[in-house]
Amino acid sequence: MPPSPFRLLVIGNDPRLIHLLRRYAEQSRCQLTERSLTPGVAAVRQWQPDAIIFLSLEQLQTAQALVDDLAAHETPVLVCAAVAEEARARELGADACLLHPLTYAHFAAVLAAVSPPQPH
């Protein structure tokens, strides 16, 4: 039985960045779900994402209740940010940053870092 695809939940409203992430997710064989607004904790638990990507630091900042809940369930929180925003992103609960300008190599490396090891 093949392993289930890595499930990403993307939160934010940046069509160009979502398009880029969708392409990278397809290349990585990830399943991507998009929400323009931050969903409630119950909805996120129902979707059971393997990681959540916030498209901006502002979006991450407004979702602190969700981020706190995700930390308790060990769901990795990623945020698209500039290098200068990385320390602030970590303060807000991000486990890793997808740094601008976002390349596929960086996207794949961050996903590998937050993914559980695959059984052989």
PDB file of C-alpha atoms in Angstrom:
ATOM      1  CA  MET A   1       0.000   0.000   0.000  1.00  0.00           C
ATOM      2  CA  PRO A   2       1.567   3.336  -0.993  1.00  0.00           C
ATOM      3  CA  PRO A   3       1.999   5.913   1.767  1.00  0.00           C
ATOM      4  CA  SER A   4      -0.674   8.598   1.896  1.00  0.00           C
ATOM      5  CA  PRO A   5       0.397  11.966   0.464  1.00  0.00           C
ATOM      6  CA  PHE A   6       1.736  14.638   2.786  1.00  0.00           C
ATOM      7  CA  ARG A   7      -1.216  16.979   3.470  1.00  0.00           C
ATOM      8  CA  LEU A   8      -0.612  20.732   3.500  1.00  0.00           C
ATOM      9  CA  LEU A   9      -3.135  23.342   4.603  1.00  0.00           C
ATOM     10  CA  VAL A  10      -2.347  26.785   3.177  1.00  0.00           C
ATOM     11  CA  ILE A  11      -3.916  29.770   4.925  1.00  0.00           C
ATOM     12  CA  GLY A  12      -3.968  33.199   3.326  1.00  0.00           C
ATOM     13  CA  ASN A  13      -5.045  35.114   0.272  1.00  0.00           C
ATOM     14  CA  ASP A  14      -2.152  35.664  -2.131  1.00  0.00           C
ATOM     15  CA  PRO A  15      -3.097  34.126  -5.502  1.00  0.00           C
ATOM     16  CA  ARG A  16       0.446  34.279  -6.928  1.00  0.00           C
ATOM     17  CA  LEU A  17       2.012  32.654  -3.882  1.00  0.00           C
ATOM     18  CA  ILE A  18      -0.759  30.026  -3.726  1.00  0.00           C
ATOM     19  CA  HIS A  19      -0.150  29.226  -7.409  1.00  0.00           C
ATOM     20  CA  LEU A  20       3.570  28.766  -6.710  1.00  0.00           C
ATOM     21  CA  LEU A  21       2.918  26.589  -3.648  1.00  0.00           C
ATOM     22  CA  ARG A  22       0.400  24.502  -5.598  1.00  0.00           C
ATOM     23  CA  ARG A  23       3.042  23.829  -8.281  1.00  0.00           C
ATOM     24  CA  TYR A  24       5.658  22.932  -5.661  1.00  0.00           C
ATOM     25  CA  ALA A  25       3.179  20.682  -3.818  1.00  0.00           C
ATOM     26  CA  GLU A  26       2.326  18.828  -7.033  1.00  0.00           C
ATOM     27  CA  GLN A  27       6.025  18.371  -7.755  1.00  0.00           C
ATOM     28  CA  SER A  28       6.490  16.992  -4.225  1.00  0.00           C
ATOM     29  CA  ARG A  29       3.378  14.811  -4.485  1.00  0.00           C
ATOM     30  CA  CYS A  30       1.710  16.660  -1.611  1.00  0.00           C
ATOM     31  CA  GLN A  31      -1.997  17.224  -1.214  1.00  0.00           C
ATOM     32  CA  LEU A  32      -2.764  20.930  -0.786  1.00  0.00           C
ATOM     33  CA  THR A  33      -5.902  22.488   0.709  1.00  0.00           C
ATOM     34  CA  GLU A  34      -6.338  26.267   0.575  1.00  0.00           C
ATOM     35  CA  ARG A  35      -8.278  28.562   2.882  1.00  0.00           C
ATOM     36  CA  SER A  36      -8.231  32.337   2.512  1.00  0.00           C
ATOM     37  CA  LEU A  37      -9.327  32.853   6.129  1.00  0.00           C
ATOM     38  CA  THR A  38      -8.044  31.074   9.212  1.00  0.00           C
ATOM     39  CA  PRO A  39     -10.298  28.078   9.894  1.00  0.00           C
ATOM     40  CA  GLY A  40     -11.397  27.089  13.361  1.00  0.00           C
ATOM     41  CA  VAL A  41      -9.557  24.506  15.422  1.00  0.00           C
ATOM     42  CA  ALA A  42     -12.305  21.903  14.851  1.00  0.00           C
ATOM     43  CA  ALA A  43     -12.065  22.246  11.060  1.00  0.00           C
ATOM     44  CA  VAL A  44      -8.291  21.886  11.126  1.00  0.00           C
ATOM     45  CA  ARG A  45      -8.538  18.797  13.329  1.00  0.00           C
ATOM     46  CA  GLN A  46     -11.042  17.298  10.885  1.00  0.00           C
ATOM     47  CA  TRP A  47      -8.701  17.894   7.902  1.00  0.00           C
ATOM     48  CA  GLN A  48      -5.716  16.492   9.843  1.00  0.00           C
ATOM     49  CA  PRO A  49      -3.017  18.323   7.866  1.00  0.00           C
ATOM     50  CA  ASP A  50       0.570  17.155   8.211  1.00  0.00           C
ATOM     51  CA  ALA A  51       1.686  20.807   8.182  1.00  0.00           C
ATOM     52  CA  ILE A  52       0.112  24.251   7.914  1.00  0.00           C
ATOM     53  CA  ILE A  53       1.546  27.067   5.815  1.00  0.00           C
ATOM     54  CA  PHE A  54       0.598  30.660   6.594  1.00  0.00           C
ATOM     55  CA  LEU A  55       1.182  32.914   3.592  1.00  0.00           C
ATOM     56  CA  SER A  56       2.252  35.884   5.719  1.00  0.00           C
ATOM     57  CA  LEU A  57       3.509  36.843   9.137  1.00  0.00           C
ATOM     58  CA  GLU A  58       0.326  38.892   9.650  1.00  0.00           C
ATOM     59  CA  GLN A  59      -1.837  35.818   8.989  1.00  0.00           C
ATOM     60  CA  LEU A  60       0.243  33.832  11.499  1.00  0.00           C
ATOM     61  CA  GLN A  61      -0.096  36.600  14.073  1.00  0.00           C
ATOM     62  CA  THR A  62      -3.908  36.690  13.828  1.00  0.00           C
ATOM     63  CA  ALA A  63      -4.139  32.898  14.251  1.00  0.00           C
ATOM     64  CA  GLN A  64      -2.398  32.523  17.605  1.00  0.00           C
ATOM     65  CA  ALA A  65      -5.176  30.402  19.190  1.00  0.00           C
ATOM     66  CA  LEU A  66      -4.918  27.940  16.309  1.00  0.00           C
ATOM     67  CA  VAL A  67      -1.100  27.968  16.433  1.00  0.00           C
ATOM     68  CA  ASP A  68      -1.169  27.184  20.153  1.00  0.00           C
ATOM     69  CA  ASP A  69      -3.527  24.266  19.524  1.00  0.00           C
ATOM     70  CA  LEU A  70      -1.349  22.974  16.684  1.00  0.00           C
ATOM     71  CA  ALA A  71       1.712  23.032  18.944  1.00  0.00           C
ATOM     72  CA  ALA A  72      -0.126  20.792  21.407  1.00  0.00           C
ATOM     73  CA  HIS A  73      -0.823  18.328  18.568  1.00  0.00           C
ATOM     74  CA  GLU A  74       2.699  18.635  17.133  1.00  0.00           C
ATOM     75  CA  THR A  75       1.462  19.843  13.720  1.00  0.00           C
ATOM     76  CA  PRO A  76       4.289  21.819  12.101  1.00  0.00           C
ATOM     77  CA  VAL A  77       3.540  25.484  11.431  1.00  0.00           C
ATOM     78  CA  LEU A  78       5.297  27.087   8.467  1.00  0.00           C
ATOM     79  CA  VAL A  79       5.138  30.700   7.353  1.00  0.00           C
ATOM     80  CA  CYS A  80       6.190  32.468   4.172  1.00  0.00           C
ATOM     81  CA  ALA A  81       8.414  35.318   5.310  1.00  0.00           C
ATOM     82  CA  ALA A  82      11.413  37.448   4.514  1.00  0.00           C
ATOM     83  CA  VAL A  83      14.745  36.601   6.110  1.00  0.00           C
ATOM     84  CA  ALA A  84      14.417  39.695   8.326  1.00  0.00           C
ATOM     85  CA  GLU A  85      11.103  38.354   9.705  1.00  0.00           C
ATOM     86  CA  GLU A  86      12.378  34.904  10.655  1.00  0.00           C
ATOM     87  CA  ALA A  87      13.008  35.648  14.349  1.00  0.00           C
ATOM     88  CA  ARG A  88       9.544  37.207  14.733  1.00  0.00           C
ATOM     89  CA  ALA A  89       7.968  34.213  12.965  1.00  0.00           C
ATOM     90  CA  ARG A  90       9.590  31.847  15.471  1.00  0.00           C
ATOM     91  CA  GLU A  91       8.338  34.015  18.356  1.00  0.00           C
ATOM     92  CA  LEU A  92       4.816  33.642  16.926  1.00  0.00           C
ATOM     93  CA  GLY A  93       5.104  29.850  16.897  1.00  0.00           C
ATOM     94  CA  ALA A  94       6.406  29.008  13.427  1.00  0.00           C
ATOM     95  CA  ASP A  95       8.468  25.825  13.284  1.00  0.00           C
ATOM     96  CA  ALA A  96      10.092  26.885  10.008  1.00  0.00           C
ATOM     97  CA  CYS A  97      10.013  29.650   7.430  1.00  0.00           C
ATOM     98  CA  LEU A  98       9.591  29.432   3.688  1.00  0.00           C
ATOM     99  CA  LEU A  99      11.873  32.325   2.863  1.00  0.00           C
ATOM    100  CA  HIS A 100      11.305  34.766   0.008  1.00  0.00           C
ATOM    101  CA  PRO A 101      12.150  34.431  -2.810  1.00  0.00           C
ATOM    102  CA  LEU A 102      10.788  30.908  -2.445  1.00  0.00           C
ATOM    103  CA  THR A 103      12.520  28.247  -4.524  1.00  0.00           C
ATOM    104  CA  TYR A 104      11.473  24.640  -5.001  1.00  0.00           C
ATOM    105  CA  ALA A 105      14.713  23.428  -3.401  1.00  0.00           C
ATOM    106  CA  HIS A 106      14.008  25.433  -0.228  1.00  0.00           C
ATOM    107  CA  PHE A 107      10.343  24.320  -0.183  1.00  0.00           C
ATOM    108  CA  ALA A 108      11.383  20.652  -0.490  1.00  0.00           C
ATOM    109  CA  ALA A 109      14.072  21.020   2.194  1.00  0.00           C
ATOM    110  CA  VAL A 110      11.652  22.590   4.681  1.00  0.00           C
ATOM    111  CA  LEU A 111       9.052  19.874   4.035  1.00  0.00           C
ATOM    112  CA  ALA A 112      11.697  17.184   4.501  1.00  0.00           C
ATOM    113  CA  ALA A 113      12.738  18.781   7.793  1.00  0.00           C
ATOM    114  CA  VAL A 114       9.189  18.766   9.207  1.00  0.00           C
ATOM    115  CA  SER A 115       8.042  15.423   7.748  1.00  0.00           C
ATOM    116  CA  PRO A 116       8.125  12.291   9.836  1.00  0.00           C
ATOM    117  CA  PRO A 117      10.670   9.720   8.629  1.00  0.00           C
ATOM    118  CA  GLN A 118       9.283   7.353   5.970  1.00  0.00           C
ATOM    119  CA  PRO A 119       9.321   3.631   6.823  1.00  0.00           C
ATOM    120  CA  HIS A 120      11.361   1.513   4.415  1.00  0.00           C
TER     121      HIS A 120
END
